[in-house]
Tab-separated table of C-alpha atoms in Angstrom:
chain	number	residue	atom	x	y	z
N	13	MET	CA	-123.157	57.937	63.709
N	14	PRO	CA	-122.799	56.745	60.137
N	15	LEU	CA	-123.046	59.365	57.486
N	16	ILE	CA	-126.552	59.949	56.545
N	17	PRO	CA	-127.425	61.913	53.395
N	18	PRO	CA	-128.394	65.583	54.257
N	19	ARG	CA	-131.892	65.168	52.578
N	20	LEU	CA	-132.630	62.062	54.728
N	21	LEU	CA	-131.236	63.727	57.899
N	22	ARG	CA	-133.488	66.792	57.401
N	23	ALA	CA	-136.529	64.370	57.033
N	24	LEU	CA	-135.642	62.553	60.115
N	25	GLU	CA	-135.234	65.783	62.094
N	26	SER	CA	-138.755	67.071	60.696
N	27	PHE	CA	-140.251	63.833	61.671
N	28	ASN	CA	-138.837	63.845	65.261
N	29	SER	CA	-139.854	67.497	65.739
N	30	ALA	CA	-143.527	66.421	64.903
N	31	HIS	CA	-143.253	63.330	66.921
N	32	PRO	CA	-141.032	64.089	69.767
N	33	TRP	CA	-140.399	61.665	72.820
N	34	SER	CA	-137.856	61.827	75.541
N	35	HIS	CA	-135.051	59.176	75.338
N	36	ASN	CA	-134.116	59.981	78.879
N	37	ALA	CA	-137.560	59.380	80.330
N	38	HIS	CA	-137.423	56.123	78.265
N	39	TYR	CA	-134.808	54.698	80.668
N	40	HIS	CA	-136.648	55.844	83.987
N	41	PRO	CA	-138.357	52.469	84.501
N	42	TRP	CA	-134.981	50.776	83.869
N	43	LEU	CA	-133.312	52.846	86.288
N	44	LEU	CA	-135.890	52.338	88.892
N	45	ARG	CA	-135.385	48.628	88.684
N	46	GLN	CA	-131.695	49.110	89.733
N	47	LEU	CA	-132.758	50.565	93.076
N	48	PRO	CA	-134.110	49.153	96.276
N	49	ARG	CA	-137.931	49.268	96.744
N	50	ARG	CA	-137.329	51.584	99.477
N	51	PHE	CA	-134.244	53.771	100.228
N	52	GLY	CA	-133.289	56.776	102.326
N	53	ARG	CA	-131.794	60.078	101.009
N	54	ALA	CA	-131.519	60.474	97.313
N	55	LEU	CA	-129.938	62.986	94.892
N	56	ASP	CA	-130.695	63.520	91.275
N	57	VAL	CA	-127.968	65.470	89.417
N	58	GLY	CA	-129.107	67.455	86.374
N	59	CYS	CA	-132.680	66.925	87.317
N	60	GLY	CA	-134.230	68.981	84.671
N	61	SER	CA	-138.014	69.248	84.976
N	62	GLY	CA	-137.916	66.727	87.918
N	63	ASP	CA	-139.589	63.765	86.281
N	64	LEU	CA	-137.213	61.337	87.920
N	65	VAL	CA	-137.065	63.094	91.137
N	66	ARG	CA	-140.835	62.631	91.476
N	67	LEU	CA	-140.577	58.925	90.727
N	68	LEU	CA	-137.671	58.492	93.274
N	69	ALA	CA	-139.717	60.417	95.965
N	70	VAL	CA	-142.331	57.559	95.914
N	71	ARG	CA	-139.710	55.216	97.276
N	72	SER	CA	-137.611	57.711	99.346
N	73	THR	CA	-137.998	57.761	103.113
N	74	GLY	CA	-135.386	60.551	103.519
N	75	GLY	CA	-136.392	62.850	100.688
N	76	VAL	CA	-134.980	63.673	97.221
N	77	GLU	CA	-132.809	66.542	96.208
N	78	GLY	CA	-132.913	67.506	92.507
N	79	ILE	CA	-130.170	69.893	91.277
N	80	ASP	CA	-129.574	71.685	88.000
N	81	SER	CA	-127.520	74.700	86.887
N	82	ASP	CA	-130.555	76.273	84.946
N	83	PRO	CA	-132.860	78.468	87.054
N	84	GLN	CA	-135.614	78.277	84.616
N	85	ILE	CA	-135.893	74.454	84.439
N	86	ILE	CA	-135.645	74.323	88.314
N	87	ALA	CA	-138.617	76.863	88.413
N	88	ARG	CA	-140.489	74.524	86.168
N	89	ALA	CA	-139.635	71.592	88.414
N	90	ARG	CA	-141.083	73.214	91.333
N	91	GLU	CA	-144.187	73.951	89.404
N	92	LEU	CA	-144.843	70.622	88.294
N	93	THR	CA	-144.227	68.862	91.664
N	94	PRO	CA	-147.472	68.594	93.829
N	95	PRO	CA	-147.396	69.722	97.368
N	96	GLY	CA	-146.449	67.202	99.966
N	97	VAL	CA	-144.069	65.445	97.592
N	98	PRO	CA	-140.874	64.847	99.592
N	99	ALA	CA	-138.419	66.633	96.951
N	100	VAL	CA	-136.484	69.678	97.053
N	101	PHE	CA	-135.215	71.477	93.792
N	102	THR	CA	-132.006	73.684	93.980
N	103	VAL	CA	-130.039	75.628	91.494
N	104	VAL	CA	-126.627	74.097	91.767
N	105	ASP	CA	-123.617	73.990	89.248
N	106	ALA	CA	-122.462	70.553	89.690
N	107	ARG	CA	-119.152	71.516	88.190
N	108	ALA	CA	-118.281	73.195	91.410
N	109	GLY	CA	-119.507	70.372	93.695
N	110	ILE	CA	-122.778	68.694	94.860
N	111	PRO	CA	-124.621	68.894	98.016
N	112	VAL	CA	-123.048	67.108	100.962
N	113	GLY	CA	-124.045	63.494	101.414
N	114	HIS	CA	-124.188	60.752	102.361
N	115	TYR	CA	-126.828	59.757	99.827
N	116	ASP	CA	-128.314	56.123	99.636
N	117	VAL	CA	-129.067	56.785	95.956
N	118	ILE	CA	-127.440	59.161	93.429
N	119	THR	CA	-128.716	59.224	89.753
N	120	CYS	CA	-127.538	61.331	86.919
N	121	VAL	CA	-129.372	61.144	83.555
N	122	ALA	CA	-127.781	62.745	80.266
N	123	ALA	CA	-125.876	65.268	82.469
N	124	LEU	CA	-122.683	63.683	83.157
N	125	HIS	CA	-121.048	64.767	79.764
N	126	HIS	CA	-121.818	68.371	80.811
N	127	LEU	CA	-119.523	67.833	83.787
N	128	PRO	CA	-115.664	67.125	84.309
N	129	PHE	CA	-115.963	63.328	84.195
N	130	THR	CA	-113.186	62.097	86.614
N	131	GLU	CA	-113.960	64.732	89.211
N	132	THR	CA	-117.658	64.266	89.212
N	133	LEU	CA	-117.556	60.550	89.474
N	134	THR	CA	-115.144	60.980	92.357
N	135	ARG	CA	-117.747	63.134	94.067
N	136	PHE	CA	-120.419	60.771	93.504
N	137	ARG	CA	-118.274	57.985	94.859
N	138	ASP	CA	-117.427	59.990	97.994
N	139	GLN	CA	-120.808	61.174	98.672
N	140	LEU	CA	-122.519	57.778	98.421
N	141	ALA	CA	-123.290	56.004	101.618
N	142	PRO	CA	-122.034	52.515	102.310
N	143	GLY	CA	-124.151	50.078	100.299
N	144	GLY	CA	-125.554	52.908	98.247
N	145	THR	CA	-126.328	52.874	94.574
N	146	LEU	CA	-125.080	55.050	91.861
N	147	VAL	CA	-127.021	54.964	88.527
N	148	VAL	CA	-126.065	56.893	85.496
N	149	VAL	CA	-127.685	57.090	82.107
N	150	GLY	CA	-125.145	58.847	80.025
N	151	CYS	CA	-124.182	60.018	76.393
N	152	ALA	CA	-120.945	59.053	74.601
N	153	ARG	CA	-119.450	60.190	71.365
N	154	GLU	CA	-119.811	57.619	68.656
N	155	ALA	CA	-116.483	56.437	67.664
N	156	ASP	CA	-116.437	52.726	66.409
N	157	ALA	CA	-118.380	50.085	64.362
N	158	VAL	CA	-120.466	49.035	67.419
N	159	ASP	CA	-121.537	52.582	67.996
N	160	ASP	CA	-122.441	52.850	64.255
N	161	ALA	CA	-124.506	49.706	64.276
N	162	ILE	CA	-126.360	50.688	67.437
N	163	GLY	CA	-126.814	54.181	65.967
N	164	LEU	CA	-128.524	52.836	62.875
N	165	ILE	CA	-130.757	50.638	64.874
N	166	SER	CA	-131.665	53.500	67.094
N	167	VAL	CA	-132.562	55.671	63.973
N	168	ALA	CA	-135.053	53.244	62.922
N	169	LEU	CA	-136.642	52.479	66.280
N	170	ASN	CA	-136.776	56.164	67.119
N	171	LEU	CA	-139.148	56.681	64.275
N	172	VAL	CA	-141.302	53.828	65.400
N	173	VAL	CA	-141.315	54.727	69.100
N	174	GLY	CA	-142.123	58.427	68.148
N	175	TRP	CA	-144.943	57.381	65.960
N	176	VAL	CA	-146.338	55.052	68.672
N	177	LYS	CA	-145.956	57.360	71.653
N	178	ASN	CA	-147.633	60.201	69.761
N	179	ARG	CA	-150.291	57.857	68.294
N	180	GLY	CA	-149.490	58.968	64.919
N	181	ARG	CA	-150.436	62.618	65.506
N	182	ARG	CA	-148.342	65.730	65.270
N	183	ALA	CA	-147.376	66.963	68.732
N	184	VAL	CA	-148.428	70.434	69.703
N	185	SER	CA	-145.235	70.919	71.798
N	186	ARG	CA	-142.091	68.971	73.022
N	187	PRO	CA	-142.321	67.365	76.565
N	188	VAL	CA	-140.947	69.895	79.203
N	189	ALA	CA	-138.073	67.546	79.857
N	190	MET	CA	-136.897	68.097	76.415
N	191	THR	CA	-136.460	71.700	76.763
N	192	ALA	CA	-133.278	71.704	78.779
N	193	VAL	CA	-129.849	72.841	77.163
N	194	THR	CA	-127.985	70.040	75.536
N	195	ARG	CA	-124.415	69.678	74.224
N	196	PRO	CA	-122.536	66.835	72.312
N	197	PRO	CA	-120.481	64.423	74.395
N	198	GLU	CA	-116.685	64.398	73.996
N	199	MET	CA	-115.612	61.106	75.501
N	200	THR	CA	-116.221	57.720	73.756
N	201	PHE	CA	-117.731	54.719	75.532
N	202	VAL	CA	-114.381	52.956	75.684
N	203	GLU	CA	-112.800	56.017	77.332
N	204	ILE	CA	-115.824	56.360	79.808
N	205	ARG	CA	-115.751	52.601	80.683
N	206	ARG	CA	-111.915	52.631	81.311
N	207	GLU	CA	-112.048	55.659	83.617
N	208	ALA	CA	-115.328	54.566	85.486
N	209	VAL	CA	-113.917	51.005	86.133
N	210	ARG	CA	-110.705	52.683	87.564
N	211	LEU	CA	-112.647	55.004	89.827
N	212	LEU	CA	-115.507	52.614	90.789
N	213	PRO	CA	-114.209	49.002	90.859
N	214	GLY	CA	-117.073	46.599	90.018
N	215	ALA	CA	-119.051	49.156	88.086
N	216	ARG	CA	-121.241	47.701	85.437
N	217	LEU	CA	-121.509	49.698	82.180
N	218	ARG	CA	-123.387	48.823	78.925
N	219	ARG	CA	-123.957	50.660	75.513
N	220	ARG	CA	-127.713	51.220	74.976
N	221	LEU	CA	-130.114	52.242	72.234
N	222	PHE	CA	-131.044	55.804	71.599
N	223	TRP	CA	-127.485	57.135	71.996
N	224	ARG	CA	-127.171	56.322	75.654
N	225	TYR	CA	-125.042	54.192	77.897
N	226	THR	CA	-125.748	53.021	81.380
N	227	LEU	CA	-123.466	52.751	84.629
N	228	VAL	CA	-124.500	51.061	87.834
N	229	TRP	CA	-122.380	50.964	90.792
N	230	ARG	CA	-123.009	49.885	94.600
N	231	ALA	CA	-120.646	51.308	97.140
N	232	PRO	CA	-119.014	48.665	99.560
N	233	LEU	CA	-120.958	48.208	102.719
N	234	ALA	CA	-117.700	49.201	104.603
N	235	ARG	CA	-115.325	51.892	103.385
N	236	ILE	CA	-111.773	50.758	103.208
N	237	SER	CA	-109.289	53.166	104.875
N	238	PRO	CA	-106.516	54.398	102.507
């Protein structure tokens, strides 16, 4: 991100604290548009408080599994999920593996940069059912002029959206989804795209506003034997 004077940066941070909104939840409607209207079994990796899991459950005919390594956020996800919703939340460290598929849908929002990239994408690919869909909303390290330009636009829009979503009022607390542990990404978008296309031929990747990128990949209908 371009260098911002410390005084301005502190002012931006103060504004965002008073008018918080979830960049991840902002992409949930887009993510759902990448999926079939109905699908079978689904997995959300790094599910946090379960907002996306509950949305996926509306369309799933086989149930949705949400996994996260944080026991406290998983407990909160269970509390927030009404009885009867076909969703299960489990404490799982995805660095060691993910629940055995095959899944018709796998999603991962702002969690892939916490995990070993190549190994995790390989697991996603192998656990996805033929014809299934993988959707990632990820974070990348800013490294070039394109990132800088998108970052500057995001800063300005972030203020506007924060003001509108909070109706100009100071928030009493942050959304539960924003209480999860965060860490800065290490890979750049160029590095992510290069490795993703190698592992997932035909994957579609795009840089997005609000310090995110997206990846969509649909598994072949028939697996090709090595």
